[in-house]
């Protein structure tokens, strides 16, 4: 009976880690057709109007939605990972970047596959949540 519970626990841990460490780059490559073009057009329009900051906020949120929601939830309120709704009041942008890039001993996996601009957009967006 103990073996059953150990196997069940191992299965749950594997599923939880798989959900947190998913690589959405392949997904984005598959959607690079018309969806990618549609997404870039509004960003260009916003830049023409002087709203580059708005485009950056949207980009940061998009990086979050593509990489972090499995553990932190779509609304940032947490799940298997902690609540991030006020993460900017606890950590600076540089500290958040360090956590994202290197992970933590507490179960946060390292996301070393993020491009530099994606990391900057994500950490800037997260640091503004106070």
C-alpha positions in Angstrom: 0.0 0.0 0.0 2.9 2.4 0.7 4.3 1.8 -2.8 0.9 2.8 -4.3 1.0 6.1 -2.4 4.6 6.8 -3.3 3.8 6.2 -7.0 0.8 8.4 -6.8 2.8 11.2 -5.1 5.5 10.8 -7.8 2.9 11.0 -10.6 1.4 14.2 -9.0 4.9 15.8 -8.7 5.8 15.0 -12.3 2.5 16.5 -13.6 3.0 19.6 -11.5 6.5 20.2 -12.7 5.6 19.5 -16.3 2.8 22.2 -16.1 5.3 24.8 -14.7 8.1 24.1 -17.0 6.3 23.9 -20.4 8.1 25.4 -23.4 5.6 27.5 -25.4 8.1 28.4 -28.1 7.0 25.5 -30.3 3.4 26.5 -29.8 4.3 30.1 -30.9 6.1 28.8 -34.0 3.1 26.8 -35.0 0.9 30.0 -34.6 3.3 32.3 -36.5 1.0 32.5 -39.5 -1.9 34.9 -39.6 -2.3 35.1 -35.8 1.3 36.4 -35.5 0.6 39.0 -38.1 -2.6 40.1 -36.5 -0.9 40.5 -33.1 2.0 42.7 -34.5 -0.3 45.1 -36.3 -1.9 46.6 -33.2 1.5 46.9 -31.5 2.7 48.9 -34.5 -0.4 51.1 -34.4 0.2 51.8 -30.7 3.8 52.7 -31.3 2.7 55.2 -34.0 0.4 56.8 -31.5 3.2 57.1 -28.9 1.9 54.2 -26.7 5.1 52.1 -26.8 4.6 51.5 -23.0 1.2 50.0 -23.6 2.6 47.6 -26.2 5.3 46.6 -23.7 2.8 46.0 -21.0 0.8 43.8 -23.3 4.0 41.9 -24.3 4.9 41.3 -20.7 1.4 40.0 -20.0 1.6 37.7 -23.1 4.9 36.3 -21.9 3.3 35.6 -18.5 0.3 33.9 -20.1 2.5 31.7 -22.3 4.9 30.6 -19.6 3.6 31.2 -16.1 -0.1 30.5 -15.8 0.3 26.8 -15.3 1.6 27.4 -11.8 0.6 31.0 -11.0 -2.9 31.1 -12.7 -4.2 33.3 -15.4 -5.1 35.9 -12.9 -1.8 35.7 -11.0 -3.6 34.6 -7.9 -1.6 31.4 -7.5 -2.1 27.7 -7.9 0.7 25.3 -7.4 2.9 28.4 -7.4 2.5 31.5 -5.2 0.2 34.5 -5.7 2.0 37.2 -7.8 -0.6 39.9 -7.7 1.7 42.1 -5.6 5.1 40.7 -6.5 6.4 44.2 -7.4 6.0 45.4 -3.8 8.2 42.5 -2.6 10.9 42.3 -5.3 12.6 44.7 -7.8 12.6 44.0 -11.5 16.2 42.7 -11.2 15.3 40.4 -8.4 12.3 39.0 -10.3 14.6 38.5 -13.4 17.0 36.5 -11.2 14.2 34.3 -9.9 12.8 33.7 -13.4 16.2 32.9 -14.9 17.6 30.8 -12.1 14.5 29.4 -10.3 14.4 28.9 -6.6 15.0 26.1 -4.1 11.3 26.2 -3.3 10.2 24.7 -6.6 10.3 27.5 -9.1 11.9 26.1 -12.2 14.5 28.1 -14.1 13.3 29.6 -17.4 16.6 30.0 -19.3 15.0 29.7 -22.7 13.3 33.1 -22.6 14.8 35.7 -25.0 16.3 38.8 -23.3 13.5 41.0 -24.6 10.8 38.5 -23.3 12.5 38.5 -19.9 12.6 42.3 -19.8 9.0 42.6 -20.8 7.9 40.0 -18.3 9.9 41.3 -15.3 8.9 44.9 -16.1 5.3 43.9 -16.2 5.5 41.9 -13.0 7.5 44.6 -11.1 4.6 47.0 -11.7 2.2 44.8 -9.8 2.3 46.3 -6.3 
